[in-house]
XYZ file of C-alpha atoms in Angstrom:
293
model
C 105.707 -10.028 3.887
C 108.196 -9.530 6.699
C 109.858 -6.418 8.074
C 112.968 -6.445 10.230
C 114.730 -3.480 11.742
C 118.358 -2.928 12.604
C 120.229 -5.074 10.102
C 123.345 -3.628 11.705
C 125.993 -5.735 10.003
C 125.054 -4.097 6.697
C 124.440 -0.655 8.187
C 120.816 -0.557 7.055
C 117.821 0.265 9.244
C 115.021 -1.665 7.562
C 114.673 -5.041 5.922
C 111.592 -5.793 3.808
C 110.733 -9.253 2.500
C 107.696 -9.001 0.210
C 105.984 -12.072 -1.186
C 104.414 -10.435 -4.253
C 105.653 -8.125 -6.987
C 103.136 -5.439 -6.009
C 104.459 -5.442 -2.448
C 108.031 -5.270 -3.679
C 107.286 -2.271 -5.907
C 105.572 -0.578 -2.980
C 108.594 -1.058 -0.719
C 110.908 0.236 -3.434
C 109.309 3.629 -2.784
C 110.397 3.576 0.869
C 113.250 6.051 0.675
C 116.833 5.060 -0.082
C 116.347 1.313 -0.397
C 118.147 -1.265 -2.519
C 116.704 -4.377 -4.099
C 118.351 -7.538 -2.806
C 118.442 -10.326 -5.393
C 121.231 -12.890 -4.930
C 123.237 -10.423 -2.877
C 126.582 -11.690 -4.141
C 127.704 -8.133 -4.971
C 125.333 -5.947 -2.963
C 126.007 -7.483 0.454
C 129.769 -7.110 -0.002
C 129.386 -3.484 -1.076
C 127.249 -2.707 1.985
C 129.611 -4.463 4.386
C 132.603 -2.609 2.992
C 130.702 0.694 3.097
C 131.077 1.160 -0.648
C 127.318 1.655 -0.843
C 124.740 3.128 1.506
C 121.059 2.268 1.878
C 118.418 2.918 4.512
C 116.769 -0.432 3.783
C 116.801 -3.615 1.744
C 113.944 -5.087 -0.268
C 114.623 -8.833 -0.335
C 113.118 -10.301 -3.529
C 113.755 -13.957 -2.701
C 110.081 -14.789 -2.028
C 108.664 -13.049 -5.122
C 107.903 -15.984 -7.398
C 106.669 -13.656 -10.160
C 110.309 -12.701 -10.748
C 111.484 -16.281 -11.307
C 111.227 -18.749 -14.141
C 112.053 -19.446 -17.759
C 109.424 -19.849 -20.460
C 109.007 -19.688 -24.219
C 106.153 -17.504 -25.442
C 105.109 -16.306 -28.916
C 107.284 -13.189 -28.566
C 110.406 -15.052 -27.444
C 112.322 -16.517 -24.525
C 111.304 -15.002 -21.171
C 113.690 -15.150 -18.219
C 112.659 -13.787 -14.834
C 115.093 -11.362 -13.227
C 115.445 -13.563 -10.116
C 116.378 -16.652 -12.141
C 119.759 -17.933 -10.969
C 122.768 -18.686 -13.124
C 122.471 -22.370 -12.268
C 118.867 -22.437 -13.465
C 119.885 -20.726 -16.706
C 122.836 -23.067 -17.180
C 120.593 -26.123 -16.795
C 117.576 -24.842 -18.730
C 116.592 -26.798 -21.839
C 114.725 -23.721 -23.127
C 117.815 -21.524 -22.828
C 120.022 -24.234 -24.307
C 117.727 -24.573 -27.300
C 117.282 -20.871 -28.049
C 120.424 -19.166 -26.718
C 123.092 -21.713 -25.806
C 125.729 -19.024 -25.310
C 123.687 -17.610 -22.418
C 123.800 -21.024 -20.744
C 127.528 -21.096 -21.457
C 128.073 -17.655 -19.921
C 126.001 -18.540 -16.860
C 128.077 -21.691 -16.347
C 131.255 -19.582 -16.174
C 130.102 -17.181 -13.449
C 132.091 -17.602 -10.245
C 131.751 -20.723 -8.117
C 128.824 -23.170 -7.847
C 127.725 -21.300 -4.710
C 127.657 -18.004 -6.599
C 125.796 -19.556 -9.533
C 123.218 -21.054 -7.156
C 122.567 -17.635 -5.591
C 123.395 -14.960 -8.138
C 120.675 -13.827 -10.544
C 120.606 -12.567 -14.099
C 118.686 -9.453 -13.062
C 121.236 -8.639 -10.395
C 124.055 -9.162 -12.895
C 122.663 -6.350 -15.037
C 121.436 -4.071 -12.240
C 124.847 -4.145 -10.547
C 126.347 -2.910 -13.841
C 129.798 -4.347 -13.210
C 131.915 -3.958 -16.319
C 132.942 -7.645 -16.251
C 129.447 -9.146 -15.785
C 129.379 -12.300 -17.908
C 125.723 -12.471 -18.966
C 125.383 -8.817 -19.995
C 127.298 -9.014 -23.328
C 125.160 -12.024 -24.254
C 121.948 -10.123 -23.564
C 123.253 -7.180 -25.570
C 124.309 -9.277 -28.557
C 120.875 -10.938 -28.537
C 119.109 -7.539 -28.609
C 117.407 -8.557 -25.367
C 114.736 -6.316 -23.865
C 114.265 -5.781 -20.144
C 110.817 -5.350 -18.625
C 111.248 -2.647 -15.988
C 108.558 -1.744 -13.476
C 107.842 0.798 -10.781
C 104.599 1.165 -8.886
C 101.947 2.032 -11.504
C 104.264 1.991 -14.523
C 105.970 -0.507 -16.846
C 108.481 0.118 -19.600
C 110.453 -2.029 -22.016
C 114.126 -1.126 -22.395
C 116.860 -2.543 -24.618
C 119.517 -4.025 -22.354
C 122.104 -1.954 -24.255
C 120.566 1.221 -22.798
C 120.554 0.212 -19.140
C 124.233 0.378 -18.067
C 125.406 4.002 -18.103
C 128.745 3.723 -16.314
C 130.688 1.707 -13.781
C 128.061 0.257 -11.396
C 125.561 2.778 -12.749
C 122.328 2.311 -14.706
C 119.519 4.416 -16.149
C 117.021 2.824 -13.734
C 115.173 5.042 -11.281
C 115.718 4.243 -7.571
C 112.223 2.750 -7.262
C 112.380 0.624 -10.438
C 112.897 -3.130 -10.654
C 113.977 -5.310 -13.559
C 111.185 -7.886 -13.790
C 112.242 -10.094 -16.711
C 114.173 -10.321 -19.962
C 112.797 -11.146 -23.405
C 115.074 -12.636 -26.064
C 113.972 -13.185 -29.653
C 114.976 -16.587 -31.081
C 117.520 -16.510 -33.909
C 117.176 -19.943 -35.533
C 120.220 -21.006 -37.496
C 122.419 -18.189 -36.197
C 125.965 -18.856 -35.029
C 126.412 -17.927 -31.353
C 129.488 -17.936 -29.158
C 130.569 -16.599 -25.775
C 134.252 -16.077 -25.040
C 135.891 -15.236 -21.738
C 139.475 -14.756 -20.621
C 140.310 -14.680 -16.915
C 143.469 -15.030 -14.894
C 142.654 -18.687 -14.306
C 140.323 -21.264 -15.816
C 137.774 -21.293 -12.984
C 136.380 -18.838 -10.408
C 137.784 -15.976 -12.473
C 136.495 -12.461 -12.971
C 136.666 -11.710 -16.675
C 139.660 -9.801 -17.956
C 137.536 -9.625 -21.097
C 134.369 -11.298 -22.334
C 132.526 -11.205 -25.621
C 129.329 -12.516 -27.168
C 128.898 -12.940 -30.905
C 125.791 -13.670 -32.976
C 126.028 -14.063 -36.756
C 123.363 -14.813 -39.326
C 124.609 -16.025 -42.711
C 123.082 -16.816 -46.081
C 125.028 -18.796 -48.694
C 128.250 -18.142 -46.814
C 127.729 -14.370 -46.614
C 127.315 -12.700 -43.218
C 123.962 -10.943 -43.416
C 124.039 -9.627 -39.848
C 126.537 -9.669 -37.000
C 126.010 -8.595 -33.403
C 128.959 -8.494 -31.012
C 129.233 -7.155 -27.486
C 132.281 -6.796 -25.258
C 132.615 -6.579 -21.485
C 135.502 -5.600 -19.187
C 136.989 -3.264 -21.806
C 135.500 0.021 -20.674
C 133.234 1.358 -17.953
C 130.318 -0.730 -19.214
C 129.653 -3.598 -21.573
C 128.759 -2.360 -25.060
C 127.941 -3.392 -28.600
C 130.959 -3.494 -30.912
C 129.391 -1.423 -33.702
C 132.580 -1.046 -35.823
C 133.121 -4.812 -35.754
C 129.496 -5.471 -36.670
C 129.654 -3.016 -39.577
C 132.877 -4.553 -40.872
C 131.545 -8.119 -40.796
C 128.245 -7.369 -42.534
C 128.345 -8.624 -46.116
C 131.654 -10.436 -45.721
C 132.549 -14.061 -46.423
C 134.635 -15.484 -43.604
C 138.240 -16.278 -44.445
C 141.502 -16.118 -42.529
C 142.209 -12.720 -44.048
C 138.748 -11.437 -43.123
C 139.184 -12.661 -39.558
C 142.492 -10.829 -39.180
C 140.959 -7.631 -40.531
C 138.057 -7.944 -38.087
C 140.516 -8.493 -35.243
C 142.325 -5.301 -36.242
C 139.011 -3.418 -36.188
C 138.372 -4.730 -32.661
C 141.840 -3.572 -31.559
C 141.218 -0.067 -32.887
C 137.780 0.093 -31.283
C 139.100 -0.886 -27.851
C 141.988 1.568 -28.141
C 139.487 4.373 -28.782
C 137.225 3.284 -25.905
C 140.061 3.064 -23.381
C 141.712 6.279 -24.601
C 145.287 5.551 -23.671
C 144.779 3.900 -20.279
C 147.646 1.731 -19.042
C 145.681 -1.420 -19.843
C 145.069 -0.436 -23.480
C 147.875 -2.464 -25.134
C 146.830 -5.587 -23.199
C 143.073 -5.177 -23.593
C 143.119 -4.466 -27.315
C 145.113 -7.645 -27.913
C 142.633 -9.604 -25.789
C 139.724 -8.156 -27.773
C 141.344 -9.231 -31.026
C 142.067 -12.677 -29.585
C 138.513 -13.449 -28.413
C 136.975 -12.176 -31.642
C 139.466 -14.170 -33.705
C 138.676 -17.282 -31.665
C 134.913 -16.911 -32.132
C 135.187 -16.259 -35.868
C 137.435 -19.271 -36.366
C 134.805 -21.376 -34.632
C 132.197 -19.941 -36.994
C 134.383 -20.803 -39.978
C 134.782 -24.332 -38.661
C 138.518 -24.074 -38.149
C 140.590 -25.437 -35.303
C 140.984 -23.217 -32.260
C 143.918 -23.672 -29.895
């Protein structure tokens, strides 16, 4: 554990660097403090005075928050696991390849080496790339504060732009994803360029089929609203369907209508609803085995 005072460049008074989870949870009770994971968003916000904090709790030495493992209840990913580690993980690739795909598309190599999956959710940016994947996988987050632990669906954590339901003294400790053997999975992203791009839209899709019939579909969109969210109308439409070109076009129309209702006439609505239809169409064509341009 280390404590530093006067981290003036970030306008914070105290800097805590715990080495255990218990210490970290203790420091999270020290007034208006913020947890520092990769810092790729938080440090910028503090420097630009978009965010205020009396102190930082640096989690970089807390090994309990790192790592990827497969246990009887599913795939466990520590909140401090970096995007690069997720991208390169055989366990992630075997159980949820679209999460590895999403992690590989986050920012630059430097960002992927530093940024963490827990920070990606806790920052609650609308365009966060791994959050729709976690939502579509029905992932659960283990959330702790000193003396208390709770398990939350990832879908419930973002509540608005850069806002979550987490208490100020709570930390995301890890994520748990249930394997879905045989399911089709895909992550789609559109940015202004092919690399180093913030998503204009992103989407994760999971489908489970039996004899060509979609038994269950889970889709989540990001960057088309204040938070990422599950596409419930799309999921309901796809359930029980057999994929065909006509079905795909109908599903794309459902996605357009959903996004139009979410954005409620904002200037970006015509553009975003077309993007939503395009990424869903692309994913469903992949599922059907067709060519995608």
